[in-house]
Coordinates of C-alpha atoms and ligand atoms in Angstrom, one line a residue:
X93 CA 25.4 52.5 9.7
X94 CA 22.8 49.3 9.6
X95 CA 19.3 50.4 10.1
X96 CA 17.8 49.1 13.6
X97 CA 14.3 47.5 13.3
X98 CA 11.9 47.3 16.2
X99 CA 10.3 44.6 17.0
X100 CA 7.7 45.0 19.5
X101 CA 5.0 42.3 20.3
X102 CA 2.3 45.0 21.1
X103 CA -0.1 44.3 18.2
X104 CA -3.9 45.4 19.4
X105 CA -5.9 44.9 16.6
X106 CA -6.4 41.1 16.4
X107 CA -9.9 40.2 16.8
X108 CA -10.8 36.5 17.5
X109 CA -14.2 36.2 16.5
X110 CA -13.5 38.1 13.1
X111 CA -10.6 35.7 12.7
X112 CA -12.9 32.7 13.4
X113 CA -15.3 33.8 10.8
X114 CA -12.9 34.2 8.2
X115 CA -11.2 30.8 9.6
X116 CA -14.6 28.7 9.6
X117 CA -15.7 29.9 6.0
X118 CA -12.4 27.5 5.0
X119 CA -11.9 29.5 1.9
X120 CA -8.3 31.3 3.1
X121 CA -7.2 34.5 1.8
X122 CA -7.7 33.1 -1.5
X123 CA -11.2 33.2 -1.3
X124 CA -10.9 37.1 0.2
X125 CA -9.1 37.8 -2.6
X126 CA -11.7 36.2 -5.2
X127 CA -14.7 38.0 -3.4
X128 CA -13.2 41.5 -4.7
X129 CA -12.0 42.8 -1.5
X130 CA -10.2 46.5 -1.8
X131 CA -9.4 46.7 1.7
X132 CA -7.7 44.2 3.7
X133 CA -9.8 42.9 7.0
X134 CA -8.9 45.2 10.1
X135 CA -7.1 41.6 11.8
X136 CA -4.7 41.3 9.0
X137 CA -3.2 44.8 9.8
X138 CA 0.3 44.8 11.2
X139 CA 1.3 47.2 13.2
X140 CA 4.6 45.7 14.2
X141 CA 6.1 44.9 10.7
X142 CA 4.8 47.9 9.0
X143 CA 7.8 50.2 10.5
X144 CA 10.1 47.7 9.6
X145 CA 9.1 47.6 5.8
X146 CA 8.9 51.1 5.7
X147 CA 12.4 51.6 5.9
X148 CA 13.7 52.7 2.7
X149 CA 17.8 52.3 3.8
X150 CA 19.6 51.2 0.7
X151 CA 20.8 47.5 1.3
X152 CA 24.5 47.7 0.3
X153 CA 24.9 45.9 -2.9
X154 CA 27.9 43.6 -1.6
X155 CA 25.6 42.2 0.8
X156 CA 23.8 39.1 -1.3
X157 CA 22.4 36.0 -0.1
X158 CA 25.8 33.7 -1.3
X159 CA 24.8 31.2 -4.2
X160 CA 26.9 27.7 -4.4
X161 CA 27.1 26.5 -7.4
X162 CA 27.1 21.9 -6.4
X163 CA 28.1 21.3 -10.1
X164 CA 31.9 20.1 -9.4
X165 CA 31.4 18.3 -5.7
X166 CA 33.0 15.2 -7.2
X167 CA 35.1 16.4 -9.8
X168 CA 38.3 16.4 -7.4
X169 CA 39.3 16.6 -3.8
X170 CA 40.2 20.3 -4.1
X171 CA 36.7 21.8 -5.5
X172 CA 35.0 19.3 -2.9
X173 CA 36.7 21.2 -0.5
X174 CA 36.0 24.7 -2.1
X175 CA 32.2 23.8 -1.8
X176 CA 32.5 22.5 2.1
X177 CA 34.4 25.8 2.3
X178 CA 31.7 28.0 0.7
X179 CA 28.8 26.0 2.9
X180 CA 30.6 27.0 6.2
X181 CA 31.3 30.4 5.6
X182 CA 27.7 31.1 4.2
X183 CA 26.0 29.2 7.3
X184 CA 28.7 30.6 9.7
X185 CA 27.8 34.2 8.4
X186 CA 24.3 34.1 6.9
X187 CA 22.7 31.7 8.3
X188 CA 21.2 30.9 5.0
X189 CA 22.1 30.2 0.9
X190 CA 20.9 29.4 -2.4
X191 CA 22.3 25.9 -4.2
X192 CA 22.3 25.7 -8.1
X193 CA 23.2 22.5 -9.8
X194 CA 21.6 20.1 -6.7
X195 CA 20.7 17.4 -8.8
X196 CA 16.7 18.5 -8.9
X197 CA 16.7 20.3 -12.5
X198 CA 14.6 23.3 -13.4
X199 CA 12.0 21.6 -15.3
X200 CA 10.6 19.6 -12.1
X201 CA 11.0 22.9 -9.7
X202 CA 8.9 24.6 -12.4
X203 CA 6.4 21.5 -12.6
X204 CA 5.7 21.7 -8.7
X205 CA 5.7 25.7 -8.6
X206 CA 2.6 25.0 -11.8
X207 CA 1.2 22.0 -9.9
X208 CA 0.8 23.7 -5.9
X209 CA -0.5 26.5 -7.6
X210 CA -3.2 24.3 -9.4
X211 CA -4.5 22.4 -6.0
X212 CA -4.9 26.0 -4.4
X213 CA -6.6 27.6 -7.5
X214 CA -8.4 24.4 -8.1
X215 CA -11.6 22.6 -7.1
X216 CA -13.0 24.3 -3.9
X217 CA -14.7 21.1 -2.1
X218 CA -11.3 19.3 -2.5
X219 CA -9.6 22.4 -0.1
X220 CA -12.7 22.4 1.8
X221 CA -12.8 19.1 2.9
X222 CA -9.0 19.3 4.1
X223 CA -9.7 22.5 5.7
X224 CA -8.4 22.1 9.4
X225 CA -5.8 23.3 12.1
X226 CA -5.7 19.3 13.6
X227 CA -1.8 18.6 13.8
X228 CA -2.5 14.8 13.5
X229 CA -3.7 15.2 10.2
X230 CA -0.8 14.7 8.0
X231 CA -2.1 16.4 4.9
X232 CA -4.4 19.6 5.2
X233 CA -4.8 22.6 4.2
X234 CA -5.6 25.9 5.9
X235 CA -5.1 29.7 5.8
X236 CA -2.3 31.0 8.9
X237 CA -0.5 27.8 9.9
X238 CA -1.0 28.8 14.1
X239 CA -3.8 29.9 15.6
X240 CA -3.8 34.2 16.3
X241 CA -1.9 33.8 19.9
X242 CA -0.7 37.7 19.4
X243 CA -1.1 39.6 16.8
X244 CA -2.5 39.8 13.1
X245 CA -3.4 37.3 10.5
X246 CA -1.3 36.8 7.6
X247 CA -1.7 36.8 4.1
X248 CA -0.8 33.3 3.3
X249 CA -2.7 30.0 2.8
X250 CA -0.9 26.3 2.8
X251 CA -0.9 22.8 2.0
X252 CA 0.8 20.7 4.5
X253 CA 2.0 17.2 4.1
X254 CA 3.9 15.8 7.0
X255 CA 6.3 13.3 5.5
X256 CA 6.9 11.0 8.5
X257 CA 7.1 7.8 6.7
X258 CA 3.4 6.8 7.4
X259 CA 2.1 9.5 5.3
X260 CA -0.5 7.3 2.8
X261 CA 0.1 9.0 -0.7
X262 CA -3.6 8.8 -1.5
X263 CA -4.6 11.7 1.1
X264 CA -2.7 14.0 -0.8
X265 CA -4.5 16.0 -3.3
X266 CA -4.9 14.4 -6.6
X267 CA -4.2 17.6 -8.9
X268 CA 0.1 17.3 -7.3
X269 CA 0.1 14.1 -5.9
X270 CA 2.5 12.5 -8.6
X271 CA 4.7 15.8 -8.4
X272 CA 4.8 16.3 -4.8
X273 CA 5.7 12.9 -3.8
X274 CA 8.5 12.9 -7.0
X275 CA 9.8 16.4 -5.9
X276 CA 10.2 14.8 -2.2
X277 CA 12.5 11.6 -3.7
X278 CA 14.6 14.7 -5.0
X279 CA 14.7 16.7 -1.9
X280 CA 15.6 13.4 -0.2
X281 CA 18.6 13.3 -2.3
X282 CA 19.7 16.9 -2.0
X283 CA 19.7 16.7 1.7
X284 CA 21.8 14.0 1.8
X285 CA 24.3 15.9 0.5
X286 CA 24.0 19.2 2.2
X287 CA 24.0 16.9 5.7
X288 CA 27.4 15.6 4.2
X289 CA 28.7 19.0 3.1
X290 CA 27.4 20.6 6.5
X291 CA 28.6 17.4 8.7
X292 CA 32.7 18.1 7.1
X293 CA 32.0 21.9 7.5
X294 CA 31.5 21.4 10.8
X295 CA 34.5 18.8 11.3
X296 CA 32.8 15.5 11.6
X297 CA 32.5 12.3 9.6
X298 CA 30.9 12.9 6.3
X299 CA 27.9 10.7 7.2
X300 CA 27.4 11.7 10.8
X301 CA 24.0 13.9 10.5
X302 CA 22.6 11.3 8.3
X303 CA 23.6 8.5 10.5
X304 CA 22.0 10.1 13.1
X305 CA 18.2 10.3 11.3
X306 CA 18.3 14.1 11.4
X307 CA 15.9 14.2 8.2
X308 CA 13.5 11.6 9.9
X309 CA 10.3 13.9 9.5
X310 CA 10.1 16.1 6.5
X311 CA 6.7 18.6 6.7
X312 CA 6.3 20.1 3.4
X313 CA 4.2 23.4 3.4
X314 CA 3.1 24.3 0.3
X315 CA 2.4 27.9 0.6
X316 CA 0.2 30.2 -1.8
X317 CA 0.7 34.3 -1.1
X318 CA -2.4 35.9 -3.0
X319 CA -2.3 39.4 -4.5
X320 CA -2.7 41.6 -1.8
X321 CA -4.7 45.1 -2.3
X322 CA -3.0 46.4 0.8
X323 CA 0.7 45.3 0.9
X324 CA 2.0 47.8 3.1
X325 CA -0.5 47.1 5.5
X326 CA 0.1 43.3 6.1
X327 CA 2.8 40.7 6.0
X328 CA 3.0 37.4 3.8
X329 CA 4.6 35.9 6.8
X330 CA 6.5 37.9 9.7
X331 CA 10.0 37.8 10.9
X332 CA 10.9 34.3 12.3
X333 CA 13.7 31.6 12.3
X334 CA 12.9 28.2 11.7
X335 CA 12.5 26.0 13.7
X336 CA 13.6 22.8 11.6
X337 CA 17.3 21.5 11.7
X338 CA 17.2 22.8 7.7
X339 CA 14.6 24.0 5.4
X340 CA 15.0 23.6 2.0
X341 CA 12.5 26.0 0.2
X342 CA 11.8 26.3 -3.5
X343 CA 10.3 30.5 -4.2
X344 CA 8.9 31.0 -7.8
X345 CA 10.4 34.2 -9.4
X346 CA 8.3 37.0 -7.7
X347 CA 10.4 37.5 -4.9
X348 CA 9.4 39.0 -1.8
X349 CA 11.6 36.5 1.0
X350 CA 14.2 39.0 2.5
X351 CA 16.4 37.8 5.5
X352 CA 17.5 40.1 8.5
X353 CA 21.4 40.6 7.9
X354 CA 23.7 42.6 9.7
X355 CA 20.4 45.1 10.4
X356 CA 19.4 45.0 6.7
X357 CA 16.7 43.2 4.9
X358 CA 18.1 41.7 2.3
X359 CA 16.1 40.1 -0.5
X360 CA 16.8 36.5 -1.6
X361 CA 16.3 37.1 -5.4
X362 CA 15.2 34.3 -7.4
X363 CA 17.6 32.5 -9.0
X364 CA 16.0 29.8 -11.9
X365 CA 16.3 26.1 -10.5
X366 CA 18.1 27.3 -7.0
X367 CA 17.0 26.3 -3.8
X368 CA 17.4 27.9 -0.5
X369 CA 18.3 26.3 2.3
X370 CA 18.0 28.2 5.8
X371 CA 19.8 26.7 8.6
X372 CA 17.1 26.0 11.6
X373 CA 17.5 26.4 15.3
X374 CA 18.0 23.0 15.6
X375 CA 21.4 22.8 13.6
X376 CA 22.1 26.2 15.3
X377 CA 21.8 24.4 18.9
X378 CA 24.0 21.5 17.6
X379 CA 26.5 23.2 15.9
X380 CA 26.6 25.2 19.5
X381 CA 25.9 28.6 17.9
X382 CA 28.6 28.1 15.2
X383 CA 26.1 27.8 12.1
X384 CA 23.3 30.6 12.7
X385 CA 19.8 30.6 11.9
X386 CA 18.8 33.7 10.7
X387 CA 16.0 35.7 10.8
X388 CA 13.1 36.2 7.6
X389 CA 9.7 37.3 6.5
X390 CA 8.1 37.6 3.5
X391 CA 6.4 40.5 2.3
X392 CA 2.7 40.8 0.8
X393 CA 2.5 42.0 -2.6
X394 CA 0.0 43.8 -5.4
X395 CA 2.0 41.1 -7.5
X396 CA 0.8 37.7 -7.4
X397 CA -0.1 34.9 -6.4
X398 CA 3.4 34.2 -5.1
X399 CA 3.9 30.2 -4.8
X400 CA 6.5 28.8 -2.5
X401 CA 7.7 25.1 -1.2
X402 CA 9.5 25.0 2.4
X403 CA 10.7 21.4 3.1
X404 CA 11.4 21.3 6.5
X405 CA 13.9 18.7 7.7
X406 CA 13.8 17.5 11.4
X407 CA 15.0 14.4 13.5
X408 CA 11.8 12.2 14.4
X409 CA 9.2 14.4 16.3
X410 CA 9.1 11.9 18.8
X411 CA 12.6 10.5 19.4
X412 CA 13.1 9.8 22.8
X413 CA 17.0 11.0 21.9
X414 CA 18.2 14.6 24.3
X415 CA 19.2 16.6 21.7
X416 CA 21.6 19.6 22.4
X417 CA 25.1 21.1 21.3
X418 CA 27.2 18.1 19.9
X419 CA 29.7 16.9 22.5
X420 CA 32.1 16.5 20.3
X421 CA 32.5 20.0 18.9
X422 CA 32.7 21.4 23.3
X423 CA 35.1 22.2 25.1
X424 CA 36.2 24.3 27.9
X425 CA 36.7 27.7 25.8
X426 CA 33.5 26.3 24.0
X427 CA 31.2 25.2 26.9
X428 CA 27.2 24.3 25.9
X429 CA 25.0 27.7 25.1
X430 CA 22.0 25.4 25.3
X431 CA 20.7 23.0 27.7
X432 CA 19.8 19.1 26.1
X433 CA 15.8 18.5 25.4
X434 CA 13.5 16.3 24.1
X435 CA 12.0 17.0 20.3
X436 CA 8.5 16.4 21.4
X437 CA 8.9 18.7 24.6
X438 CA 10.7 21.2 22.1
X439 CA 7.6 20.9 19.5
X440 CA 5.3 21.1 22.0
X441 CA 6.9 24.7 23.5
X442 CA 6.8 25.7 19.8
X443 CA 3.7 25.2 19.3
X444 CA 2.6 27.1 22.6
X445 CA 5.4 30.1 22.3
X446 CA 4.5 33.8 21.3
X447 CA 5.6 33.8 17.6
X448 CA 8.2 36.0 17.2
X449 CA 10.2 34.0 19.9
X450 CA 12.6 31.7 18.6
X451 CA 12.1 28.7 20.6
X452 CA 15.5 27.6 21.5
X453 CA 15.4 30.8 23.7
X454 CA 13.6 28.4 26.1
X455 CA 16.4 26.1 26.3
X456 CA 19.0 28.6 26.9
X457 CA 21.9 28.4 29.1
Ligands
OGA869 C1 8.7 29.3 6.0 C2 9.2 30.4 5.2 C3 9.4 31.5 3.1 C4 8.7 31.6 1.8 O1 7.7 28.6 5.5 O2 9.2 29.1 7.1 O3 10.0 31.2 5.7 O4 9.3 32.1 0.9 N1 8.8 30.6 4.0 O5 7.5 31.1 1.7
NI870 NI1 10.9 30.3 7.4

C-alpha cells in the first residue's frame, strides 16, 4: 500500500517581523549560512512537511521518473513515433520526465550550473543591489520568491530573469550574463520540440502550441539551496505544481527534487546533461486533465550548495486570449473540467493564493 501524506496548512510558527529582518538584511540564506549558524531560525521550521519526509516507506524500485532518450527523433517515422509515444505516456502518467540528447550538450549545462553558482557566491553589493520582491523588475534577486502568506520560510535563494522579450541583457549580472542568455537560445530550441512532440501526443498539428505563442514569456529562476545545518527541520522548497504551461529545469548532481507519485516521493535522480521537464497547470487545463501536472518539493540538505535552473514556459502574461481546455480535444463524454480565463487574472490569483493551492483549483468546473 502507498503511503498517505498530510498536508495540512496549519503552520504557526511564522513570524513576520523575524522574517522582515532576515528579508531586509538582503543577504538570503546564503548569508545565514556564512554567519556560522548551527540552528536554523525558528520561521524556517516546517511543521507541515516534516511528517511527510519523515516517512521512511521504501519507494518501489519500478517506480522511476521515465528518461527519453531525443537522440533518433529524425532518424525515421517509426522512432519519431516511439518518442511521441514515450512523451504521452510519461505526461499522461507522471506528469513529469527527464530528456537526454535535447540538443543542449553537457558541457554548457555544466557551464551554467558553474556560472549561477558564481553570481550567488560572488560579489555581495552586486546581489545587494538587486535585492527586491518588485515583480516589475525583470532581473532580481531575493531569498523565498513570495512573501510568508502561511507558513515558514524556505531554504532557498534565486536569481530571476523574466525573459519577456524586453528583458535588456545588460541588467543581468555580469559574472553569467554570456551563459544565461546562450543557455536560453538552447532552451528556446528544446521547447520547440517538446511543444511539437507534446502537440502530436496530444493529436494536433505538430506546430499547433508553437503557433499559438505558448512559450511567449520565459522566467528563469536560478535557484541556490545552501547547506542546511537542520535538514529535517526545513524544506528547500515545499510540495507544489507549477504553475507554467512547462518548466524545463536543469538540477546539478546532488539531488534532493522528489515528485509525489502514486502516494510515494519519488526522487528525480540526476542524470548528466538531462533535463526535466514538468508539465504545468496550464498544459494540464488545455490538455483538459489528460496530461497531469504533478506534485514536487525539494528537500534541504547537510550537502551543498545545491544549484538548480527552472525555465518556466508560459503564453504572454498579458494576452488578452481566454485560455481554457482546447475545444478541439471536447466532446460530450469529454466535457470542460475548467472554466476559460484570462493569464493576467490567473497570475494575479497566483500571486494572491495560499501556496499549497494549485491555482487552477480556482477555475474549476
Ligand atoms: C521550481 C522547482 C525544483 C528544483 O522552481 O518550481 O520546483 O529542483 N524547482 O529547484
Ligand atoms: Ni516546481
Amino acid at each position: 500500500m502507498a503511503p498517505t501524506y498530510e498536508f495540512s496548512t496549519n503552520q504557526t510558527n511564522s513570524s513576520p517581523k523575524d522574517f522582515q529582518e532576515f528579508d531586509e538584511r538582503k543577504t538570503g540564506v546564503k548569508g545565514l549560512v556564512d554567519s556560522g549558524i548551527s540552528k536554523i531560525p525558528e520561521f524556517f521550521v516546517h511543521h507541515q512537511e516534516i511528517s511527510l519526509k519523515a516517512s521512511d516507506q521504501a519507494v518501489p524500485c519500478d517506480l522511476q521518473v521515465p528518461v527519453i532518450d531525443l537522440q533518433s527523433i529524425d532518424k525515421d517515422e517509426a522512432s519519431y513515433k516511439q518518442i511521441v509515444q514515450e512523451v504521452l505516456e510519461a505526461s499522461v502518467s507522471w506528469g513529469v520526465f527527464q530528456v537526454v540528447n535535447h540538443g543542449v550538450v553537457k558541457d554548457e549545462l555544466e557551464n551554467v550550473i558553474e556560472k549561477v553558482k558564481e553570481f550567488h557566491e560572488g560579489n555581495k553589493e552586486v546581489k545587494e543591489k538587486l535585492y527586491n520582491r518588485d515583480q516589475s523588475n525583470k532581473v532580481r534577486f531575493l531569498s523565498n520568491l513570495s512573501h510568508l502568506q502561511s507558513g515558514a520560510a524556505t531554504w532557498r535563494d534565486t536569481l530571476v530573469c523574466v525573459f519577456d522579450g524586453t528583458l535588456d541583457p545588460t541588467q543581468i549580472p555580469l559574472v553569467c550574463r554570456e551563459t544565461i542568455m546562450k543557455y536560453k537560445e538552447g532552451i528556446s530550441r528544446v521547447v520547440e520540440i517538446l511543444y511539437e512532440l507534446l502537440s502530436v501526443a496530444l493529436g494536433l498539428p505538430p506546430d499547433y502550441m508553437k503557433a499559438r505563442n505558448y512559450d511567449y514569456t520565459k522566467p528563469m529562476f536560478m535557484h541556490y539551496y545552501p547547506p542546511c545545518p537542520e535538514p529535517e527541520l526545513t524544506i528547500g522548497v515545499r510540495m507544489h505544481t507549477d504553475p507554467t504551461f512547462i518548466t524545463v529545469l536543469l538540477q546539478d548532481d546532488l539531488g534532493g527534487l522528489q515528485v509525489l507519485h502514486d502516494g510515494y516521493l519519488v526522487d528525480v535522480t540526476p542524470v548528466p546533461g538531462a533535463l526535466v521537464v514538468n508539465i504545468g497547470d496550464l498544459l494540464k487545463c488545455f490538455s483538459n486533465d489528460k496530461l497531469k501536472s504533478t506534485e514536487h518539493h525539494v528537500l534541504a540538505s547537510k550537502r551543498g550548495p545545491r544549484i538548480s535552473v527552472a525555465t518556466c514556459i508560459t503564453p504572454a502574461l498579458d494576452s488578452e486570449k481566454p485560455f481554457g481546455p482546447l475545444k478541439l480535444l471536447l466532446s460530450d463524454e469529454n466535457p470542460p473540467l475548467h472554466q476559460e480565463f484570462l493569464i493576467p487574472d490567473y497570475v494575479k490569483t497566483y500571486l494572491s493564493k495560499e501556496p499549497n493551492n494549485s491555482v487552477l483549483s480556482y477555475y474549476k468546473i
